[in-house]
PDB file of C-alpha atoms in Angstrom:
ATOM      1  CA  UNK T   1      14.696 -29.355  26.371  1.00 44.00           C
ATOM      2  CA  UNK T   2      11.779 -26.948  25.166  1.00 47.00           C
ATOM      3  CA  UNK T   3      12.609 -23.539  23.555  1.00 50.00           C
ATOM      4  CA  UNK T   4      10.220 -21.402  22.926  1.00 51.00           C
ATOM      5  CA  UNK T   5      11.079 -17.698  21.181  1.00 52.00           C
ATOM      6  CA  UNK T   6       8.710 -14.862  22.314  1.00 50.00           C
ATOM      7  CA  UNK T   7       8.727 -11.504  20.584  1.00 53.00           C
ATOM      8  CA  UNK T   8      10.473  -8.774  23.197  1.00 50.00           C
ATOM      9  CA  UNK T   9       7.048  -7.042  24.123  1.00 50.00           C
ATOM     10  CA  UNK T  10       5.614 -10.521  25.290  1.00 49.00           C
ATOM     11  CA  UNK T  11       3.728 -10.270  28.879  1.00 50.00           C
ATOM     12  CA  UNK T  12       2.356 -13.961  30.452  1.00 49.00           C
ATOM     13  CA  UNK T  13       0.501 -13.020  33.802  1.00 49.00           C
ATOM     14  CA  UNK T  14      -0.611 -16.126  35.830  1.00 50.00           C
ATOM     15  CA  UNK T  15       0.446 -18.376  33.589  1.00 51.00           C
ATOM     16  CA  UNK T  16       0.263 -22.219  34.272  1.00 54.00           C
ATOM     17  CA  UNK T  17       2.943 -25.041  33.537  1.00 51.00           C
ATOM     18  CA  UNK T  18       2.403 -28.713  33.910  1.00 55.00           C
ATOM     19  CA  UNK T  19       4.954 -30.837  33.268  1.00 51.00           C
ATOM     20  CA  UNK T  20       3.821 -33.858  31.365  1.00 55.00           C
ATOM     21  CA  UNK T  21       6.806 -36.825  30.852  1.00 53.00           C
ATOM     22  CA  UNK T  22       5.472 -39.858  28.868  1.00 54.00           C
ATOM     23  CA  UNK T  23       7.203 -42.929  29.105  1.00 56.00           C
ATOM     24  CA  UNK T  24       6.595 -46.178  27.585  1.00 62.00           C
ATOM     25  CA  UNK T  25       3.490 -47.245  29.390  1.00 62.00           C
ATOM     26  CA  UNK T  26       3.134 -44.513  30.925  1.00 61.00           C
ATOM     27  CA  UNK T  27       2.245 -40.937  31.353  1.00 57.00           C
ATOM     28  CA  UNK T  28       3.172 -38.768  34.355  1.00 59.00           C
ATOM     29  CA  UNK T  29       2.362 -35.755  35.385  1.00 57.00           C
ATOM     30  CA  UNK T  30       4.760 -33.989  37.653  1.00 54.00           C
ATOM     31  CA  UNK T  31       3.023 -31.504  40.085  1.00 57.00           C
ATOM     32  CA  UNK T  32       5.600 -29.100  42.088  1.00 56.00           C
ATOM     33  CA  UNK T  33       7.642 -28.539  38.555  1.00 53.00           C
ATOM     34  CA  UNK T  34       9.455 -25.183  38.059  1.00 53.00           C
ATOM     35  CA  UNK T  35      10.345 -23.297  34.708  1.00 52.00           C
ATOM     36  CA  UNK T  36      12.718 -21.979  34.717  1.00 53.00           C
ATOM     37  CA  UNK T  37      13.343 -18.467  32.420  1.00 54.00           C
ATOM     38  CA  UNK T  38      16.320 -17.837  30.040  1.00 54.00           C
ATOM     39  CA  UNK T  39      15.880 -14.414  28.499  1.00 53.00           C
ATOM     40  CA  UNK T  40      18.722 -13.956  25.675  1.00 55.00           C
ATOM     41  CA  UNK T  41      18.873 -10.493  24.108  1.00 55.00           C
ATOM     42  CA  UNK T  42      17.801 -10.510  20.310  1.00 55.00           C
ATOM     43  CA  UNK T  43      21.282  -8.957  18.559  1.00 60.00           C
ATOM     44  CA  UNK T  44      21.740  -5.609  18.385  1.00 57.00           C
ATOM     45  CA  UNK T  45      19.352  -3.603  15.211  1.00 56.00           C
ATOM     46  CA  UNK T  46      20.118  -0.153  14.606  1.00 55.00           C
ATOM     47  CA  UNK T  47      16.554   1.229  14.189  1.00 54.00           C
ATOM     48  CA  UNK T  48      15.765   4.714  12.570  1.00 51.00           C
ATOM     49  CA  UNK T  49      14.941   7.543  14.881  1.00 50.00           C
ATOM     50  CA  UNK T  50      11.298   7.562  15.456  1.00 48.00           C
ATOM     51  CA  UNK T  51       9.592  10.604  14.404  1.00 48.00           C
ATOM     52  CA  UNK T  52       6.124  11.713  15.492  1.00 49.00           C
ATOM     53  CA  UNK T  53       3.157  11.230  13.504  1.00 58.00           C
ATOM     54  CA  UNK T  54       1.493  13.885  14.302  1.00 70.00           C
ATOM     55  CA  UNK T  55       2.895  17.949  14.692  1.00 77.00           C
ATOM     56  CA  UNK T  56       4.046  18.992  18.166  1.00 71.00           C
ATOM     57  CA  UNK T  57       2.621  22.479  19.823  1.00 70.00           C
ATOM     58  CA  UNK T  58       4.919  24.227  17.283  1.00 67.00           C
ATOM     59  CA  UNK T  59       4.142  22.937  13.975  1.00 69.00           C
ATOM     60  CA  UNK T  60       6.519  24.608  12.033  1.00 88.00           C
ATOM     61  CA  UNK T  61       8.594  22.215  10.687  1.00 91.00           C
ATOM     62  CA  UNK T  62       7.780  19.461   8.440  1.00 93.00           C
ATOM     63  CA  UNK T  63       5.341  17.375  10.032  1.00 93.00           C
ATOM     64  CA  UNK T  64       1.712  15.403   9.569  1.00 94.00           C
ATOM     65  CA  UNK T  65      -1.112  17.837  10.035  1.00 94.00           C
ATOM     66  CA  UNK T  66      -5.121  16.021  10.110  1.00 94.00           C
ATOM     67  CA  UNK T  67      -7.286  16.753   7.159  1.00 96.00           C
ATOM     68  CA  UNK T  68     -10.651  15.807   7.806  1.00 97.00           C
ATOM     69  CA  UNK T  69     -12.580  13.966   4.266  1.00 96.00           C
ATOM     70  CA  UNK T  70     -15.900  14.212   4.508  1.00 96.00           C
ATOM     71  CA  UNK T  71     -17.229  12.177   1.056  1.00 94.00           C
ATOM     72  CA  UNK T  72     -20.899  14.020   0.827  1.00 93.00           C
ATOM     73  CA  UNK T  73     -19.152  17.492   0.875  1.00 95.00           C
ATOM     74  CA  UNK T  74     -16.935  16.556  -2.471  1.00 94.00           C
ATOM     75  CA  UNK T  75     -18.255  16.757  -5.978  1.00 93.00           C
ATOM     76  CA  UNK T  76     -18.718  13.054  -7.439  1.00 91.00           C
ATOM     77  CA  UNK T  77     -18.061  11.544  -4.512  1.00 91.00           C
ATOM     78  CA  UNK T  78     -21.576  10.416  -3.620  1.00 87.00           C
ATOM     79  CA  UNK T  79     -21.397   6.945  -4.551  1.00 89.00           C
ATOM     80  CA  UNK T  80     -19.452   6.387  -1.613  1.00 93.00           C
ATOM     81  CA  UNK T  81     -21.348   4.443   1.321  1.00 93.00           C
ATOM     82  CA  UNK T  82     -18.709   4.181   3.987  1.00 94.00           C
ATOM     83  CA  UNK T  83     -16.658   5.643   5.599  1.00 95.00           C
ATOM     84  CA  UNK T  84     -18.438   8.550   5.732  1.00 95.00           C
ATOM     85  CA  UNK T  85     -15.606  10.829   6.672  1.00 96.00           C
ATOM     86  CA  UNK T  86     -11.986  10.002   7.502  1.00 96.00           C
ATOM     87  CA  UNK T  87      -8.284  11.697   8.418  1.00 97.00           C
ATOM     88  CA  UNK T  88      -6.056  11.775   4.936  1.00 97.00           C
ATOM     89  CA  UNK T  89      -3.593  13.680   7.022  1.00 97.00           C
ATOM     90  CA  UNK T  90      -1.317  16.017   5.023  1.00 96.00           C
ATOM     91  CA  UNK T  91       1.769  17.311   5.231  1.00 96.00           C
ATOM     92  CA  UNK T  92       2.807  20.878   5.491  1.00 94.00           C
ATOM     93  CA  UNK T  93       6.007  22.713   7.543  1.00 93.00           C
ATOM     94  CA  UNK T  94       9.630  24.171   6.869  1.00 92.00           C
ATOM     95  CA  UNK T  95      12.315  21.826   5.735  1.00 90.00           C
ATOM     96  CA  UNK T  96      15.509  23.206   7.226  1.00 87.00           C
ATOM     97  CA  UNK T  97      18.573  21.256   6.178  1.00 85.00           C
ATOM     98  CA  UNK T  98      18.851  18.397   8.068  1.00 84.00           C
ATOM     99  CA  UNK T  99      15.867  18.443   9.040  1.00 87.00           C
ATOM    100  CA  UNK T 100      14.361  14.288   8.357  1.00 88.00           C
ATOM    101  CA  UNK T 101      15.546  13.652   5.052  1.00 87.00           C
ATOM    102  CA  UNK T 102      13.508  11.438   3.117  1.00 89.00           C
ATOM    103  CA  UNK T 103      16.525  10.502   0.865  1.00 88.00           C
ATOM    104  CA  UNK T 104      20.552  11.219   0.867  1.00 88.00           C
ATOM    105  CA  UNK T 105      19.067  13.452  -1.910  1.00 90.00           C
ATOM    106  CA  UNK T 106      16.993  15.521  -0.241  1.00 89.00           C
ATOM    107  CA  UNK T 107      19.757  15.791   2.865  1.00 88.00           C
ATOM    108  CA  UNK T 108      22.328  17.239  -0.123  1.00 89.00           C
ATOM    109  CA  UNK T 109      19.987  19.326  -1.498  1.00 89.00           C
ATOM    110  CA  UNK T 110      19.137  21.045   1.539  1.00 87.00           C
ATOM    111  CA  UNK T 111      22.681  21.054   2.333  1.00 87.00           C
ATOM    112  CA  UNK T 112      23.474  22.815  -1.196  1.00 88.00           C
ATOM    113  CA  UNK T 113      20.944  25.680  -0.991  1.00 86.00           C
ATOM    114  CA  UNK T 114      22.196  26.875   2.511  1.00 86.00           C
ATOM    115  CA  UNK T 115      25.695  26.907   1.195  1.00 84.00           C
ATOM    116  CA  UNK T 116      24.465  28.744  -2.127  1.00 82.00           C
ATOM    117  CA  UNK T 117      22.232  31.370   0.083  1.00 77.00           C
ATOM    118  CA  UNK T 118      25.836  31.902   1.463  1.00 78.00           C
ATOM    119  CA  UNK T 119      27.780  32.465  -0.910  1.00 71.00           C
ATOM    120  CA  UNK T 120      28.002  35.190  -3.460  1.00 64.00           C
ATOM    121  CA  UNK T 121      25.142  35.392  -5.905  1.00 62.00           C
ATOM    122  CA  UNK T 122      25.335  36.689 -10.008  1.00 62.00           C
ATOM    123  CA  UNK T 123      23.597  39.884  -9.604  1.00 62.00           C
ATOM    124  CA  UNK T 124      21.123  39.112 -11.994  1.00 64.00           C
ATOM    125  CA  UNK T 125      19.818  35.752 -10.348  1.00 62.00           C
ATOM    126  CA  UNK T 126      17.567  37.067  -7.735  1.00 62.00           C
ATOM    127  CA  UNK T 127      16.224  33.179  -7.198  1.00 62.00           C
ATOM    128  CA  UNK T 128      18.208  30.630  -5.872  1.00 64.00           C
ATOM    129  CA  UNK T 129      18.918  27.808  -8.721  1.00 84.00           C
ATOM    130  CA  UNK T 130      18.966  25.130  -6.100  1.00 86.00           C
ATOM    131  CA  UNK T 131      15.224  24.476  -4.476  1.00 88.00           C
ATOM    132  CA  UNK T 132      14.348  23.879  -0.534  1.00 88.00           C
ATOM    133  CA  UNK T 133      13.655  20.343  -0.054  1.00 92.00           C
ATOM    134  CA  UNK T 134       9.706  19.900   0.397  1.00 93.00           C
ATOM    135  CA  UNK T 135       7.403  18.762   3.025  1.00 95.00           C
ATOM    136  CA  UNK T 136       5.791  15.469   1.434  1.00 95.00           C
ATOM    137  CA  UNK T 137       4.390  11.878   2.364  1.00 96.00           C
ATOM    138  CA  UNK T 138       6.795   9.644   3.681  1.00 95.00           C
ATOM    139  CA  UNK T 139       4.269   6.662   4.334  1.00 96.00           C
ATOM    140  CA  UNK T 140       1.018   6.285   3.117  1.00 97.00           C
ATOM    141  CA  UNK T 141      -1.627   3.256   4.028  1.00 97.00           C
ATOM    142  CA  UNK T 142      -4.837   2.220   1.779  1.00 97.00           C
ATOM    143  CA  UNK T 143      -8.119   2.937   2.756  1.00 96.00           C
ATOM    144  CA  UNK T 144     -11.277   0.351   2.623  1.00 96.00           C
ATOM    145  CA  UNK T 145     -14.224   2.154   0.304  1.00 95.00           C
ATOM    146  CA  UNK T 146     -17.806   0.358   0.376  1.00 94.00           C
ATOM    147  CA  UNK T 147     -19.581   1.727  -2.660  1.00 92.00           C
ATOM    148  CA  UNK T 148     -22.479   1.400  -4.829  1.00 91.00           C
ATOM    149  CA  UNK T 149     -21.928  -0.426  -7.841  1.00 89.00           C
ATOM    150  CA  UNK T 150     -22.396   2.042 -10.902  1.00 88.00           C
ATOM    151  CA  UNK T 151     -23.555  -0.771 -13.182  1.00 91.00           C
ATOM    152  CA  UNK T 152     -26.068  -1.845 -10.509  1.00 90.00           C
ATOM    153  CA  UNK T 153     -27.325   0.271  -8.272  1.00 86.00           C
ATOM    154  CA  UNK T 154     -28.549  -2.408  -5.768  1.00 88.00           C
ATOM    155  CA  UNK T 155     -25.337  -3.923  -5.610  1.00 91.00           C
ATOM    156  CA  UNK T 156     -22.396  -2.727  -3.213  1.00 92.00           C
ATOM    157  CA  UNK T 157     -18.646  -3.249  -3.576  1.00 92.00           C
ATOM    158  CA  UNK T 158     -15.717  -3.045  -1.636  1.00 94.00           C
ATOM    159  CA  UNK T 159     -12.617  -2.117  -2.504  1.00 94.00           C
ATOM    160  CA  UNK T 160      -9.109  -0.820  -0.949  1.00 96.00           C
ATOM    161  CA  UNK T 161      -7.868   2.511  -2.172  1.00 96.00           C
ATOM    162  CA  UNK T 162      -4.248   2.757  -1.937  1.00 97.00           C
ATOM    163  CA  UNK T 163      -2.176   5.626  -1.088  1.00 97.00           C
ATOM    164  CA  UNK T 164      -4.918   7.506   0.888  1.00 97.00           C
ATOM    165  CA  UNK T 165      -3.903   8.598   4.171  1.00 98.00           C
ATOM    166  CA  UNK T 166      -0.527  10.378   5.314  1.00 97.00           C
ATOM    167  CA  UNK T 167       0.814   8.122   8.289  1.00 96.00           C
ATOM    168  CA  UNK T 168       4.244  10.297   8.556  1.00 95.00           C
ATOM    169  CA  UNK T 169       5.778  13.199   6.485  1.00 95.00           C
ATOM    170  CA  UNK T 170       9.440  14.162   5.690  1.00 94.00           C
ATOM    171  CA  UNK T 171      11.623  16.123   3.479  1.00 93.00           C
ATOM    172  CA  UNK T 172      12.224  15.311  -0.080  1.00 90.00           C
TER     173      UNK T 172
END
C-alpha cells in the first residue's frame, strides 16, 4: 500500500500513474491500472477569523491603510540602492470595543472605558482615566535593503530590515 499526504489546496490535472511491481527476476509494468482516491479530512482546527489586510470603502475602523516610502525623498536615506520606493502600510481607524482585539487586554480595556463613559463621572475629572484601545501593527514582515557600503563606496550590501511593513493592524 502507498500513502501519500497532500496539503488540502493540492490540484493534480492530467496526472499519470504507472504501476510498476518488481518481483524477483522480474519487473512488470501493469498498463490498464487504476488509483484509486481516499480523501480523509485533516481534524478539525479552529482558525482565527480572517481579517482584511487592507481598509474596506469605509475605513473608519481600525484597519491597514498604504503608505508609500519613497527612499530619495527622506533625509539620510540616500545610501539606499533598492528598492527605490515601497508600501510600509500603517495603521490608522477607531477602535470600538470589541472591535479585533490584539490581546484579552486590549478587549477589557475597551470593555472598561465604555462602561466608565457610562457611568457617573467625579465632577472634576473631565478625562476618562481609562484610555481607548489604539489602532497599531498586528504583523509586521522585514524588508530586503541593497545599499552602498559606507566604508567603501564601491562595495554594495544587502541586508534584511525587520519590522518594516504593516501586513495587518488591530487594537491594542
Amino acid at each position: 500500500m502507498l500513502r501519500m499526504d497532500l496539503p488540502a489546496d493540492s490540484e493534480v490535472d492530467d496526472a499519470e500513474v504507472r504501476v510498476m511491481v518488481q518481483q524477483p527476476g522480474t519487473l512488470r509494468l501493469f498498463e490498464d491500472a487504476a488509483l484509486n482516491v481516499l480523501a480523509e479530512p485533516a481534524a478539525h482546527v479552529r482558525r482565527r477569523r480572517a481579517v482584511r489586510a487592507n481598509c474596506g470603502k469605509d475605513g473608519q475602523r481600525c484597519c491597514r491603510h498604504a503608505l508609500d516610502v519613497v527612499f530619495a525623498q527622506i533625509p539620510d536615506m540616500e545610501f539606499i540602492v533598492q528598492p527605490k520606493s515601497f508600501d510600509a502600510g500603517m495603521c490608522r481607524g477607531r477602535c470600538p470595543p470589541r472591535y479585533h482585539p490584539a490581546h484579552h487586554h486590549s478587549l477589557l480595556q475597551g470593555l472598561l472605558r465604555r462602561r466608565e463613559q457610562r457611568g457617573p463621572r467625579d465632577q472634576h475629572d473631565k478625562q476618562p482615566r481609562v484610555p481607548r484601545p489604539c489602532c497599531a501593527p498586528e504583523r509586521l514582515q522585514p524588508l530586503d535593503v541593497l545599499f552602498v557600503d559606507e566604508d567603501n563606496p564601491t562595495k554594495l550590501k544587502l541586508s534584511e530590515w525587520s519590522e518594516m511593513r504593516v501586513v495587518s493592524c488591530s487594537c491594542a
